[in-house]
Amino acid sequence: TMKRLRRRKLVEVNTYFNFQNSIEALKFYEDKLGATDVMRVPGNHEMFKDAPKELQLPESFTMNESFKLLGKTFLCSDTWENKDINNEGAQACFQFNYNDENDKKAVMDLFKQAEEAGCKIDMPLAEVEWSPLFGSFQDPYGVTWMANAYIE
């Protein structure tokens, strides 16, 4: 029944970004924001060896890449032919328990790293009407990262 299906965890949803240069973006996320578990599939990966000649891509092209930020998995790839892309409007929001000191510190550290890396702080972490701690920043690739605390 539907009720029973709702109780089971069926799928996970991951945010997927496109970048003109994923290698560059991931280097920023890793070096400046502390991204971990970076895994990359280049355009010349062996799984594509039998692709038609016109679809074979160089090592520098990112077919797929995954990384973790604050323990959450994000995915990305290069735009076809590395065309320019405007990621304004691309957003990710971390939800965390305000009473969990480890989560709160991780979010505060992320925002400090973002500011030090030159990200545009749209809203500094602060109390707002709907949350004891909310903030947002935009990275150099146009992605807006938000953090929103709730109280359990």
C-alpha positions as a Markdown table, in Angstrom:
| # | Residue | x | y | z |
|---|---|---|---|---|
| 1 | Thr | 0.0 | 0.0 | 0.0 |
| 2 | Met | 1.0 | 3.6 | -0.4 |
| 3 | Lys | 1.2 | 4.1 | 3.4 |
| 4 | Arg | 3.8 | 1.3 | 3.7 |
| 5 | Leu | 5.8 | 2.7 | 0.7 |
| 6 | Arg | 6.0 | 6.1 | 2.3 |
| 7 | Arg | 7.8 | 4.6 | 5.4 |
| 8 | Arg | 10.5 | 3.0 | 3.3 |
| 9 | Lys | 13.4 | 5.0 | 2.0 |
| 10 | Leu | 13.1 | 4.3 | -1.7 |
| 11 | Val | 15.4 | 6.8 | -3.4 |
| 12 | Glu | 17.9 | 9.6 | -2.7 |
| 13 | Val | 17.8 | 12.9 | -4.6 |
| 14 | Asn | 21.1 | 14.6 | -5.4 |
| 15 | Thr | 21.7 | 18.1 | -6.8 |
| 16 | Tyr | 23.3 | 18.0 | -10.3 |
| 17 | Phe | 25.3 | 21.0 | -11.6 |
| 18 | Asn | 26.7 | 21.7 | -15.0 |
| 19 | Phe | 29.9 | 23.7 | -15.3 |
| 20 | Gln | 31.9 | 25.0 | -18.2 |
| 21 | Asn | 35.0 | 23.5 | -16.5 |
| 22 | Ser | 34.1 | 21.0 | -13.8 |
| 23 | Ile | 37.8 | 20.3 | -13.0 |
| 24 | Glu | 38.2 | 23.9 | -12.0 |
| 25 | Ala | 35.0 | 24.1 | -10.0 |
| 26 | Leu | 35.8 | 20.9 | -8.1 |
| 27 | Lys | 39.3 | 22.1 | -7.3 |
| 28 | Phe | 37.7 | 25.2 | -5.8 |
| 29 | Tyr | 35.1 | 23.1 | -3.8 |
| 30 | Glu | 37.9 | 20.8 | -2.6 |
| 31 | Asp | 40.6 | 23.3 | -1.8 |
| 32 | Lys | 38.4 | 26.2 | -0.6 |
| 33 | Leu | 35.2 | 24.7 | 0.8 |
| 34 | Gly | 36.5 | 21.3 | 2.0 |
| 35 | Ala | 34.7 | 19.0 | -0.5 |
| 36 | Thr | 35.6 | 15.3 | 0.0 |
| 37 | Asp | 35.1 | 12.0 | -1.8 |
| 38 | Val | 35.7 | 13.6 | -5.2 |
| 39 | Met | 35.3 | 11.0 | -8.0 |
| 40 | Arg | 35.6 | 11.9 | -11.7 |
| 41 | Val | 34.8 | 10.1 | -15.0 |
| 42 | Pro | 36.7 | 11.8 | -17.8 |
| 43 | Gly | 35.5 | 11.9 | -21.4 |
| 44 | Asn | 38.1 | 9.4 | -22.5 |
| 45 | His | 37.3 | 6.8 | -19.8 |
| 46 | Glu | 37.6 | 3.2 | -21.0 |
| 47 | Met | 33.8 | 2.7 | -20.9 |
| 48 | Phe | 33.5 | 5.0 | -23.9 |
| 49 | Lys | 36.2 | 3.3 | -26.0 |
| 50 | Asp | 33.7 | 1.9 | -28.5 |
| 51 | Ala | 31.8 | 5.2 | -28.9 |
| 52 | Pro | 31.6 | 6.6 | -32.4 |
| 53 | Lys | 34.6 | 8.7 | -33.3 |
| 54 | Glu | 32.5 | 12.0 | -33.3 |
| 55 | Leu | 31.4 | 11.3 | -29.7 |
| 56 | Gln | 34.8 | 10.5 | -28.3 |
| 57 | Leu | 36.0 | 13.2 | -25.9 |
| 58 | Pro | 39.3 | 14.2 | -24.4 |
| 59 | Glu | 40.5 | 13.4 | -20.8 |
| 60 | Ser | 39.9 | 17.1 | -19.9 |
| 61 | Phe | 36.1 | 16.7 | -20.5 |
| 62 | Thr | 34.2 | 15.7 | -17.4 |
| 63 | Met | 31.4 | 13.2 | -18.1 |
| 64 | Asn | 30.4 | 12.9 | -14.5 |
| 65 | Glu | 31.8 | 13.9 | -11.1 |
| 66 | Ser | 30.6 | 13.5 | -7.6 |
| 67 | Phe | 31.7 | 15.1 | -4.4 |
| 68 | Lys | 30.6 | 15.6 | -0.8 |
| 69 | Leu | 30.1 | 18.8 | 1.0 |
| 70 | Leu | 28.9 | 18.6 | 4.7 |
| 71 | Gly | 28.4 | 14.9 | 4.1 |
| 72 | Lys | 25.9 | 15.4 | 1.3 |
| 73 | Thr | 26.6 | 14.1 | -2.2 |
| 74 | Phe | 26.5 | 16.5 | -5.2 |
| 75 | Leu | 27.0 | 15.6 | -8.9 |
| 76 | Cys | 28.2 | 17.6 | -11.8 |
| 77 | Ser | 29.5 | 17.4 | -15.4 |
| 78 | Asp | 30.9 | 19.7 | -18.1 |
| 79 | Thr | 28.6 | 21.5 | -20.5 |
| 80 | Trp | 28.7 | 20.0 | -24.0 |
| 81 | Glu | 31.7 | 21.5 | -25.9 |
| 82 | Asn | 32.4 | 23.4 | -22.6 |
| 83 | Lys | 29.9 | 26.1 | -23.5 |
| 84 | Asp | 29.5 | 28.9 | -21.0 |
| 85 | Ile | 26.7 | 28.4 | -18.5 |
| 86 | Asn | 25.0 | 30.8 | -16.0 |
| 87 | Asn | 24.3 | 28.9 | -12.8 |
| 88 | Glu | 22.5 | 31.7 | -11.1 |
| 89 | Gly | 19.3 | 30.1 | -9.9 |
| 90 | Ala | 21.1 | 26.9 | -9.1 |
| 91 | Gln | 20.7 | 26.4 | -5.3 |
| 92 | Ala | 21.4 | 23.9 | -2.6 |
| 93 | Cys | 20.2 | 24.2 | 0.9 |
| 94 | Phe | 21.6 | 22.3 | 3.9 |
| 95 | Gln | 19.1 | 21.6 | 6.6 |
| 96 | Phe | 20.5 | 20.9 | 10.0 |
| 97 | Asn | 19.5 | 20.6 | 13.7 |
| 98 | Tyr | 20.3 | 23.8 | 15.5 |
| 99 | Asn | 20.9 | 21.8 | 18.7 |
| 100 | Asp | 23.5 | 19.6 | 17.2 |
| 101 | Glu | 26.7 | 21.4 | 18.0 |
| 102 | Asn | 28.8 | 19.4 | 15.4 |
| 103 | Asp | 26.4 | 20.3 | 12.6 |
| 104 | Lys | 26.2 | 23.9 | 13.6 |
| 105 | Lys | 30.0 | 24.2 | 13.8 |
| 106 | Ala | 30.4 | 22.5 | 10.3 |
| 107 | Val | 27.9 | 25.0 | 8.8 |
| 108 | Met | 29.6 | 27.9 | 10.5 |
| 109 | Asp | 33.0 | 26.7 | 9.3 |
| 110 | Leu | 31.7 | 26.3 | 5.7 |
| 111 | Phe | 30.5 | 29.9 | 5.7 |
| 112 | Lys | 33.8 | 31.1 | 7.1 |
| 113 | Gln | 35.7 | 29.2 | 4.4 |
| 114 | Ala | 33.3 | 30.6 | 1.7 |
| 115 | Glu | 33.9 | 34.1 | 2.9 |
| 116 | Glu | 37.7 | 33.6 | 3.0 |
| 117 | Ala | 37.6 | 32.1 | -0.5 |
| 118 | Gly | 35.9 | 35.2 | -1.9 |
| 119 | Cys | 32.3 | 33.9 | -2.2 |
| 120 | Lys | 29.6 | 36.5 | -2.2 |
| 121 | Ile | 27.8 | 36.3 | 1.2 |
| 122 | Asp | 24.2 | 37.1 | 0.3 |
| 123 | Met | 22.9 | 36.6 | 3.9 |
| 124 | Pro | 25.4 | 36.1 | 6.8 |
| 125 | Leu | 24.4 | 33.3 | 9.2 |
| 126 | Ala | 21.9 | 34.8 | 11.6 |
| 127 | Glu | 18.5 | 34.3 | 13.2 |
| 128 | Val | 15.6 | 34.9 | 10.9 |
| 129 | Glu | 11.8 | 34.7 | 11.3 |
| 130 | Trp | 11.7 | 31.0 | 10.2 |
| 131 | Ser | 15.0 | 29.8 | 11.6 |
| 132 | Pro | 17.4 | 30.2 | 14.5 |
| 133 | Leu | 20.2 | 30.2 | 12.0 |
| 134 | Phe | 20.0 | 30.9 | 8.3 |
| 135 | Gly | 22.5 | 32.1 | 5.7 |
| 136 | Ser | 23.4 | 32.0 | 2.0 |
| 137 | Phe | 26.4 | 32.6 | -0.2 |
| 138 | Gln | 27.1 | 32.4 | -3.9 |
| 139 | Asp | 30.2 | 30.8 | -5.2 |
| 140 | Pro | 32.3 | 31.9 | -8.2 |
| 141 | Tyr | 30.4 | 29.5 | -10.4 |
| 142 | Gly | 27.0 | 31.1 | -9.7 |
| 143 | Val | 25.7 | 28.4 | -7.4 |
| 144 | Thr | 23.9 | 29.6 | -4.2 |
| 145 | Trp | 24.5 | 27.6 | -1.1 |
| 146 | Met | 22.1 | 28.0 | 1.8 |
| 147 | Ala | 22.0 | 26.7 | 5.4 |
| 148 | Asn | 18.8 | 26.5 | 7.4 |
| 149 | Ala | 18.6 | 25.4 | 11.0 |
| 150 | Tyr | 15.6 | 23.8 | 12.6 |
| 151 | Ile | 15.0 | 22.9 | 16.2 |
| 152 | Glu | 14.0 | 19.4 | 17.2 |
